[in-house]
Amino acid sequence: KKGNPKGFKSYEDVAKDATATIGAPGGGTEEKLALTAGVPRDRVIVVPDGQSGLKMLQDGRIDAYSLPVLSINDLV
């Protein structure tokens, strides 16, 4: 699905959607931010690298993907 079909604008938005999952690099700031915002551990999916996370998002295996800005720039 193109764009942002669930309309997420924050980690809190992901936390409020009981079915939503978010991908993030393991042990990084993004994983910690998601957990701090209330996303349950079982809905924070650790991804091994940027390309894998992007593929998971494109395939619908996660609903959102959080990366540092510099990493996002490398992917686009």
XYZ file of C-alpha atoms in Angstrom:
76
model
C 0.000 0.000 0.000
C 1.283 3.399 -0.907
C 1.603 6.287 1.453
C 0.472 6.095 5.042
C -2.810 4.123 4.961
C -3.253 4.101 8.759
C -2.338 7.784 9.081
C 0.367 7.330 11.718
C 2.142 10.537 12.664
C 3.755 9.459 15.937
C 4.784 6.488 18.018
C 1.740 7.213 20.174
C -0.508 6.720 17.126
C 0.998 3.260 16.631
C 0.530 2.488 20.340
C -3.181 3.429 20.180
C -3.868 0.996 17.308
C -4.102 -2.415 19.002
C -3.187 -4.247 15.790
C -0.373 -2.023 14.521
C 3.248 -3.123 14.395
C 6.322 -0.965 13.966
C 9.740 -1.998 12.729
C 12.892 -0.482 14.173
C 16.602 -1.278 14.392
C 17.282 -3.369 17.496
C 18.710 -1.541 20.477
C 18.482 1.825 18.758
C 16.820 5.069 19.700
C 13.783 4.323 17.523
C 13.076 1.033 19.325
C 13.343 2.793 22.694
C 11.100 5.663 21.560
C 8.398 3.232 20.425
C 8.486 1.355 23.731
C 8.491 4.594 25.746
C 5.439 5.794 23.770
C 3.536 2.701 24.869
C 3.904 0.359 21.912
C 3.972 -3.120 23.494
C 7.208 -5.087 23.069
C 5.446 -7.760 20.965
C 4.419 -5.088 18.428
C 7.903 -3.582 18.062
C 9.568 -5.697 15.397
C 13.353 -5.567 15.372
C 14.700 -5.390 11.826
C 18.287 -6.290 10.924
C 18.923 -3.474 8.447
C 17.305 -0.675 6.475
C 16.614 -2.678 3.338
C 14.965 -5.507 5.297
C 12.726 -3.074 7.151
C 11.691 -1.327 3.959
C 10.849 -4.686 2.353
C 8.818 -5.719 5.413
C 6.869 -2.451 5.204
C 6.263 -2.839 1.466
C 5.132 -6.448 1.973
C 2.696 -5.454 4.723
C 4.509 -7.409 7.451
C 4.800 -4.222 9.536
C 2.551 -1.163 9.543
C 5.190 1.476 10.233
C 8.957 1.715 10.081
C 11.174 4.007 12.095
C 14.761 4.813 11.184
C 17.237 7.601 11.822
C 16.946 10.366 9.206
C 20.391 9.598 7.788
C 19.414 5.965 7.212
C 16.166 6.979 5.512
C 18.084 9.266 3.164
C 20.277 6.313 2.172
C 17.210 4.242 1.238
C 15.494 6.817 -0.978
